[in-house]
mmCIF file of C-alpha atoms (C1' of nucleotides) in Angstrom:
data_model
loop_
_atom_site.group_PDB
_atom_site.id
_atom_site.type_symbol
_atom_site.label_atom_id
_atom_site.label_comp_id
_atom_site.label_asym_id
_atom_site.label_seq_id
_atom_site.Cartn_x
_atom_site.Cartn_y
_atom_site.Cartn_z
ATOM 1 C CA MET A 266 -34.158 123.602 -118.333
ATOM 2 C CA GLU A 267 -36.212 122.394 -115.448
ATOM 3 C CA GLU A 268 -39.443 123.775 -114.124
ATOM 4 C CA ALA A 269 -38.992 126.104 -111.208
ATOM 5 C CA GLY A 270 -42.282 125.063 -109.723
ATOM 6 C CA GLU A 271 -42.335 121.394 -110.438
ATOM 7 C CA ARG A 272 -45.226 119.990 -108.476
ATOM 8 C CA SER A 273 -45.434 116.473 -107.276
ATOM 9 C CA THR A 274 -48.969 115.234 -107.511
ATOM 10 C CA SER A 275 -48.139 112.034 -105.728
ATOM 11 C CA ASN A 276 -50.970 110.743 -103.615
ATOM 12 C CA GLN A 277 -48.483 109.466 -101.086
ATOM 13 C CA SER A 278 -46.437 112.613 -100.759
ATOM 14 C CA THR A 279 -45.903 114.611 -97.607
ATOM 15 C CA PRO A 280 -49.260 115.709 -96.209
ATOM 16 C CA THR A 281 -49.712 119.457 -95.982
ATOM 17 C CA THR A 282 -50.562 118.906 -92.352
ATOM 18 C CA SER A 283 -47.149 117.600 -91.404
ATOM 19 C CA PRO A 284 -46.222 117.511 -87.709
ATOM 20 C CA THR A 285 -44.504 120.881 -88.081
ATOM 21 C CA LYS A 286 -47.841 122.461 -89.106
ATOM 22 C CA LEU A 287 -45.956 124.371 -91.782
ATOM 23 C CA PRO A 288 -47.967 124.989 -94.971
ATOM 24 C CA ARG A 289 -45.459 123.189 -97.119
ATOM 25 C CA GLY A 290 -46.898 122.123 -100.465
ATOM 26 C CA ASN A 291 -46.275 118.950 -102.378
ATOM 27 C CA TRP A 292 -43.184 120.063 -104.258
ATOM 28 C CA VAL A 293 -40.635 117.754 -105.762
ATOM 29 C CA CYS A 294 -37.885 120.055 -104.528
ATOM 30 C CA ALA A 295 -39.121 119.714 -100.936
ATOM 31 C CA LYS A 296 -38.326 116.026 -100.903
ATOM 32 C CA PRO A 297 -34.902 114.635 -100.164
ATOM 33 C CA SER A 298 -33.257 113.490 -103.370
ATOM 34 C CA THR A 299 -32.565 110.142 -101.738
ATOM 35 C CA SER A 300 -36.292 109.442 -101.696
ATOM 36 C CA GLN A 301 -36.447 109.609 -105.479
ATOM 37 C CA SER A 302 -38.170 106.416 -106.413
ATOM 38 C CA VAL A 303 -38.240 104.701 -109.764
ATOM 39 C CA ASN A 304 -40.878 105.665 -112.271
ATOM 40 C CA LEU A 305 -42.935 102.505 -112.614
ATOM 41 C CA ASN A 306 -44.920 103.979 -115.485
ATOM 42 C CA GLU A 307 -42.123 105.152 -117.721
ATOM 43 C CA HIS A 308 -43.534 103.243 -120.692
ATOM 44 C CA ILE A 309 -46.584 105.496 -120.351
ATOM 45 C CA THR A 310 -45.079 108.799 -119.352
ATOM 46 C CA GLU A 311 -42.484 108.782 -122.115
ATOM 47 C CA LYS A 312 -45.269 108.740 -124.687
ATOM 48 C CA LEU A 313 -47.432 111.298 -122.920
ATOM 49 C CA GLU A 314 -44.423 113.588 -122.694
ATOM 50 C CA VAL A 315 -44.089 113.551 -126.469
ATOM 51 C CA LEU A 316 -47.678 114.690 -126.835
ATOM 52 C CA MET A 317 -47.332 117.265 -124.077
ATOM 53 C CA ASN A 318 -44.342 118.807 -125.791
ATOM 54 C CA ALA A 319 -46.162 118.981 -129.099
ATOM 55 C CA TYR A 320 -49.097 120.784 -127.476
ATOM 56 C CA LYS A 321 -46.777 123.178 -125.685
ATOM 57 C CA ASN A 322 -45.161 123.990 -129.024
ATOM 58 C CA THR A 323 -48.516 124.960 -130.470
ATOM 59 C CA LYS A 324 -49.579 127.490 -127.834
ATOM 60 C CA ASP A 325 -51.989 125.002 -126.288
ATOM 61 C CA GLN A 326 -50.467 125.760 -122.918
ATOM 62 C CA TRP A 327 -53.414 124.652 -120.805
ATOM 63 C CA ARG A 328 -53.663 121.297 -122.444
ATOM 64 C CA ALA A 329 -49.928 120.931 -121.919
ATOM 65 C CA LEU A 330 -50.371 121.851 -118.255
ATOM 66 C CA GLY A 331 -52.952 119.123 -117.868
ATOM 67 C CA TYR A 332 -50.554 116.640 -119.362
ATOM 68 C CA ARG A 333 -47.737 117.842 -117.116
ATOM 69 C CA LYS A 334 -49.757 117.292 -113.961
ATOM 70 C CA ALA A 335 -50.927 113.891 -115.112
ATOM 71 C CA ILE A 336 -47.413 112.820 -116.040
ATOM 72 C CA GLY A 337 -46.106 113.937 -112.673
ATOM 73 C CA ALA A 338 -48.826 111.972 -110.930
ATOM 74 C CA LEU A 339 -47.980 108.870 -112.952
ATOM 75 C CA LYS A 340 -44.285 109.169 -112.213
ATOM 76 C CA SER A 341 -44.820 109.151 -108.470
ATOM 77 C CA HIS A 342 -47.551 106.548 -108.527
ATOM 78 C CA PRO A 343 -46.409 103.571 -106.403
ATOM 79 C CA ARG A 344 -47.530 100.932 -108.926
ATOM 80 C CA ALA A 345 -47.482 100.313 -112.643
ATOM 81 C CA VAL A 346 -50.907 101.335 -113.920
ATOM 82 C CA THR A 347 -52.650 98.606 -115.908
ATOM 83 C CA THR A 348 -56.321 99.560 -116.164
ATOM 84 C CA TRP A 349 -58.478 102.536 -117.175
ATOM 85 C CA GLU A 350 -60.109 102.589 -113.757
ATOM 86 C CA GLU A 351 -56.801 102.600 -111.981
ATOM 87 C CA ALA A 352 -55.607 105.492 -114.116
ATOM 88 C CA SER A 353 -58.674 107.679 -113.791
ATOM 89 C CA ALA A 354 -58.687 107.227 -110.032
ATOM 90 C CA ILE A 355 -55.413 109.139 -109.816
ATOM 91 C CA PRO A 356 -55.857 112.867 -109.076
ATOM 92 C CA GLY A 357 -54.979 114.834 -112.195
ATOM 93 C CA ILE A 358 -55.998 112.056 -114.568
ATOM 94 C CA GLY A 359 -59.460 112.260 -116.096
ATOM 95 C CA SER A 360 -61.311 110.192 -118.641
ATOM 96 C CA ARG A 361 -59.424 111.524 -121.678
ATOM 97 C CA LEU A 362 -55.974 110.734 -120.300
ATOM 98 C CA ALA A 363 -57.245 107.437 -118.917
ATOM 99 C CA ASP A 364 -58.280 106.513 -122.465
ATOM 100 C CA LYS A 365 -54.793 107.256 -123.737
ATOM 101 C CA ILE A 366 -53.126 105.428 -120.875
ATOM 102 C CA ALA A 367 -55.268 102.358 -121.481
ATOM 103 C CA GLU A 368 -54.354 102.430 -125.163
ATOM 104 C CA ILE A 369 -50.665 102.595 -124.351
ATOM 105 C CA VAL A 370 -50.900 99.785 -121.828
ATOM 106 C CA GLN A 371 -52.782 97.519 -124.201
ATOM 107 C CA SER A 372 -51.151 98.283 -127.548
ATOM 108 C CA GLY A 373 -47.830 99.753 -126.567
ATOM 109 C CA HIS A 374 -48.555 102.766 -128.740
ATOM 110 C CA LEU A 375 -50.531 105.993 -128.823
ATOM 111 C CA ARG A 376 -51.951 106.759 -132.269
ATOM 112 C CA LYS A 377 -52.590 110.375 -131.288
ATOM 113 C CA ILE A 378 -48.849 110.950 -131.259
ATOM 114 C CA ASP A 379 -48.682 110.198 -134.959
ATOM 115 C CA HIS A 380 -51.566 112.511 -135.788
ATOM 116 C CA VAL A 381 -50.132 115.384 -133.812
ATOM 117 C CA CYS A 382 -46.377 114.982 -134.307
ATOM 118 C CA GLN A 383 -45.744 113.496 -137.720
ATOM 119 C CA GLY A 384 -46.603 116.573 -139.773
ATOM 120 C CA GLU A 385 -43.805 118.728 -141.095
ATOM 121 C CA GLU A 386 -45.096 121.806 -139.321
ATOM 122 C CA ALA A 387 -44.986 120.092 -135.935
ATOM 123 C CA LYS A 388 -41.387 119.105 -136.492
ATOM 124 C CA ILE A 389 -40.400 122.619 -137.525
ATOM 125 C CA LEU A 390 -42.210 124.092 -134.532
ATOM 126 C CA ASP A 391 -40.239 121.766 -132.284
ATOM 127 C CA ILE A 392 -36.952 122.934 -133.783
ATOM 128 C CA PHE A 393 -37.829 126.605 -133.329
ATOM 129 C CA ASN A 394 -39.240 126.181 -129.817
ATOM 130 C CA ASN A 395 -35.899 124.769 -128.740
ATOM 131 C CA ILE A 396 -34.256 128.118 -129.374
ATOM 132 C CA TRP A 397 -33.803 129.745 -125.959
ATOM 133 C CA GLY A 398 -35.958 132.867 -126.000
ATOM 134 C CA VAL A 399 -38.312 131.556 -128.666
ATOM 135 C CA GLY A 400 -41.630 130.241 -127.458
ATOM 136 C CA PRO A 401 -44.796 128.986 -129.111
ATOM 137 C CA THR A 402 -45.875 132.401 -130.378
ATOM 138 C CA VAL A 403 -42.641 133.366 -132.080
ATOM 139 C CA ALA A 404 -42.135 129.843 -133.403
ATOM 140 C CA GLN A 405 -45.513 130.005 -135.094
ATOM 141 C CA GLU A 406 -44.677 133.425 -136.544
ATOM 142 C CA PHE A 407 -41.534 131.954 -138.050
ATOM 143 C CA VAL A 408 -43.508 129.133 -139.629
ATOM 144 C CA GLN A 409 -46.007 131.658 -140.949
ATOM 145 C CA LEU A 410 -43.151 133.550 -142.573
ATOM 146 C CA GLY A 411 -42.135 130.371 -144.345
ATOM 147 C CA TYR A 412 -39.024 129.609 -142.285
ATOM 148 C CA LYS A 413 -38.249 125.916 -142.177
ATOM 149 C CA THR A 414 -34.721 125.608 -140.796
ATOM 150 C CA LEU A 415 -32.438 127.205 -138.238
ATOM 151 C CA GLU A 416 -30.540 128.606 -141.197
ATOM 152 C CA ASP A 417 -33.688 130.413 -142.286
ATOM 153 C CA VAL A 418 -33.983 131.896 -138.815
ATOM 154 C CA ARG A 419 -30.320 132.880 -138.745
ATOM 155 C CA THR A 420 -30.424 134.700 -142.060
ATOM 156 C CA LYS A 421 -33.945 136.114 -142.168
ATOM 157 C CA ALA A 422 -35.450 136.489 -138.704
ATOM 158 C CA LYS A 423 -35.235 139.529 -136.483
ATOM 159 C CA LEU A 424 -34.081 138.277 -133.098
ATOM 160 C CA ASN A 425 -33.833 140.026 -129.762
ATOM 161 C CA LYS A 426 -30.709 139.645 -127.674
ATOM 162 C CA GLN A 427 -31.799 136.564 -125.786
ATOM 163 C CA GLN A 428 -32.860 134.809 -128.960
ATOM 164 C CA GLN A 429 -29.551 135.607 -130.634
ATOM 165 C CA ILE A 430 -27.738 133.923 -127.765
ATOM 166 C CA GLY A 431 -30.177 131.046 -127.886
ATOM 167 C CA LEU A 432 -29.591 130.481 -131.578
ATOM 168 C CA SER A 433 -25.821 130.746 -131.455
ATOM 169 C CA HIS A 434 -25.684 128.212 -128.618
ATOM 170 C CA TYR A 435 -28.577 126.091 -129.923
ATOM 171 C CA TYR A 436 -26.975 122.685 -129.466
ATOM 172 C CA ASP A 437 -25.115 123.686 -126.305
ATOM 173 C CA PHE A 438 -28.368 124.549 -124.568
ATOM 174 C CA LEU A 439 -29.986 121.354 -125.787
ATOM 175 C CA ASP A 440 -27.121 119.358 -124.358
ATOM 176 C CA ARG A 441 -27.195 117.873 -120.883
ATOM 177 C CA MET A 442 -24.303 116.834 -118.664
ATOM 178 C CA PRO A 443 -23.999 113.865 -116.320
ATOM 179 C CA ARG A 444 -24.785 114.913 -112.730
ATOM 180 C CA ASP A 445 -21.180 114.237 -111.740
ATOM 181 C CA GLU A 446 -20.107 117.064 -113.995
ATOM 182 C CA ALA A 447 -22.724 119.344 -112.478
ATOM 183 C CA ALA A 448 -21.310 118.464 -109.070
ATOM 184 C CA GLU A 449 -17.812 119.422 -110.244
ATOM 185 C CA ILE A 450 -19.026 122.778 -111.498
ATOM 186 C CA GLY A 451 -20.880 123.371 -108.254
ATOM 187 C CA LYS A 452 -17.683 122.651 -106.363
ATOM 188 C CA LEU A 453 -15.770 125.049 -108.587
ATOM 189 C CA ILE A 454 -18.273 127.787 -107.785
ATOM 190 C CA GLU A 455 -18.121 126.983 -104.077
ATOM 191 C CA ASP A 456 -14.329 127.075 -103.961
ATOM 192 C CA ALA A 457 -14.173 130.375 -105.797
ATOM 193 C CA THR A 458 -16.832 131.864 -103.543
ATOM 194 C CA LYS A 459 -15.119 130.797 -100.345
ATOM 195 C CA GLU A 460 -11.928 132.480 -101.433
ATOM 196 C CA PHE A 461 -13.745 135.710 -100.703
ATOM 197 C CA ASN A 462 -15.073 134.495 -97.391
ATOM 198 C CA PRO A 463 -14.951 130.917 -96.093
ATOM 199 C CA ASN A 464 -18.230 131.475 -94.263
ATOM 200 C CA PHE A 465 -20.291 131.623 -97.417
ATOM 201 C CA VAL A 466 -22.736 128.766 -97.821
ATOM 202 C CA CYS A 467 -23.075 127.332 -101.318
ATOM 203 C CA THR A 468 -25.862 124.938 -102.196
ATOM 204 C CA THR A 469 -26.293 123.409 -105.620
ATOM 205 C CA CYS A 470 -30.018 123.354 -106.322
ATOM 206 C CA GLY A 471 -32.225 122.739 -109.339
ATOM 207 C CA SER A 472 -32.172 119.469 -111.223
ATOM 208 C CA PHE A 473 -29.003 118.399 -109.413
ATOM 209 C CA ARG A 474 -30.606 118.729 -106.006
ATOM 210 C CA ARG A 475 -33.655 116.877 -107.252
ATOM 211 C CA GLY A 476 -31.454 113.903 -108.022
ATOM 212 C CA LYS A 477 -31.682 113.972 -111.838
ATOM 213 C CA LYS A 478 -29.240 111.761 -113.711
ATOM 214 C CA THR A 479 -28.372 114.585 -116.092
ATOM 215 C CA CYS A 480 -28.429 118.357 -115.735
ATOM 216 C CA GLY A 481 -28.961 121.062 -118.340
ATOM 217 C CA ASP A 482 -27.481 123.744 -116.116
ATOM 218 C CA VAL A 483 -26.100 124.219 -112.615
ATOM 219 C CA ASP A 484 -28.009 126.306 -110.059
ATOM 220 C CA VAL A 485 -25.968 127.452 -107.076
ATOM 221 C CA LEU A 486 -27.521 129.287 -104.141
ATOM 222 C CA ILE A 487 -25.026 131.491 -102.306
ATOM 223 C CA SER A 488 -25.917 132.664 -98.819
ATOM 224 C CA HIS A 489 -24.369 133.726 -95.552
ATOM 225 C CA LEU A 490 -25.473 133.042 -92.012
ATOM 226 C CA ASP A 491 -25.439 136.730 -91.089
ATOM 227 C CA GLY A 492 -27.966 137.452 -93.815
ATOM 228 C CA HIS A 493 -26.169 140.335 -95.486
ATOM 229 C CA SER A 494 -22.545 139.490 -96.273
ATOM 230 C CA HIS A 495 -23.567 137.914 -99.562
ATOM 231 C CA LYS A 496 -24.664 141.232 -101.037
ATOM 232 C CA GLY A 497 -22.657 142.165 -104.113
ATOM 233 C CA ILE A 498 -20.886 138.823 -104.254
ATOM 234 C CA LEU A 499 -22.247 137.826 -107.637
ATOM 235 C CA PHE A 500 -20.442 140.439 -109.693
ATOM 236 C CA LYS A 501 -17.139 139.837 -107.929
ATOM 237 C CA LEU A 502 -17.552 136.101 -108.329
ATOM 238 C CA LEU A 503 -18.189 136.448 -112.052
ATOM 239 C CA GLU A 504 -15.076 138.569 -112.403
ATOM 240 C CA LYS A 505 -12.992 135.928 -110.662
ATOM 241 C CA LEU A 506 -14.438 133.079 -112.705
ATOM 242 C CA HIS A 507 -13.907 134.921 -115.982
ATOM 243 C CA SER A 508 -10.303 135.698 -115.138
ATOM 244 C CA THR A 509 -9.398 132.039 -114.656
ATOM 245 C "C1'" DT B 158 -67.715 127.425 -117.779
ATOM 246 C "C1'" DG B 159 -63.560 129.410 -116.433
ATOM 247 C "C1'" DG B 160 -59.127 129.009 -113.890
ATOM 248 C "C1'" DC B 161 -54.872 126.740 -113.948
ATOM 249 C "C1'" DT B 162 -47.653 130.272 -110.909
ATOM 250 C "C1'" DG B 163 -44.832 134.086 -110.409
ATOM 251 C "C1'" DT B 164 -41.365 136.955 -112.480
ATOM 252 C "C1'" DA B 165 -38.468 139.543 -115.817
ATOM 253 C "C1'" DC B 166 -37.726 141.350 -120.173
ATOM 254 C "C1'" DT B 167 -39.102 143.551 -124.525
ATOM 255 C "C1'" DG B 168 -41.079 146.964 -127.492
ATOM 256 C "C1'" DC C 276 -48.742 148.194 -120.384
ATOM 257 C "C1'" DA C 277 -49.494 143.915 -122.943
ATOM 258 C "C1'" DG C 278 -47.324 140.118 -124.794
ATOM 259 C "C1'" DT C 279 -43.924 136.673 -124.388
ATOM 260 C "C1'" DA C 280 -40.875 133.334 -122.437
ATOM 261 C "C1'" DC C 281 -38.768 131.131 -118.636
ATOM 262 C "C1'" DA C 282 -37.982 128.205 -114.322
ATOM 263 C "C1'" DG D 63 -55.694 118.343 -120.515
ATOM 264 C "C1'" DC D 64 -58.152 118.374 -115.264
ATOM 265 C "C1'" DC D 65 -61.148 120.111 -111.892
ATOM 266 C "C1'" DA D 66 -64.540 122.786 -108.883
#
DNA sequence: TGGCTGTACTG
DNA sequence: CAGTACA
DNA sequence: GCCA
């Protein structure tokens, strides 16, 4: 799943004082997908993302947030970063991340990843955190109870409704589809919606709208120019889709 | 040193 | 209402 | 983690 509030920390993004004077922030979703540029620092961000995920898994949410901002800044940086100074000059990147970035640039590796991720507990936490409805807290409780596999969770854990769904569709939810397939699904939704009223407006949002190559889900916004005709459409739409 | 998004669900 | 997870 |  994608972040609803994915910020772009690009230092060349749309100024908040755009000609329209609207207080639009620097959001990835506020940029046209056609402006999606290549990540020139992928060799760096792919490693930082591994560490960020490990920290997120262990309830260190603020550290993970710091990593997320830094990674976003690196992704939209217009050049490949090669020096510590260049890295630390980027907003959102301080001395600690600059150290790590310099290590990656020079050695091609980040030793911290091994320290943090190679342990058995970290691997188990990652498995459990990927259950939809299970976050860092519950994942750690599972580990504390001695659970090591999804089978342990299935047979021993007490799960709420969301977590039950998450476990039963574990690999489905982990799966991603090519954006073409997301487009097809969006079209299917649009066609079904317009059978009720051709004046509905359907917009596929989320990761698809942001130009991602793959999508974990399909977000469709349904609206109507008159501002009220859309009310109650969701339930009827679901009925129609289920019946076909 | 403390704040860092807003919202819904669960118990 | 606090804790938790999600987007 | 970063930053004010």
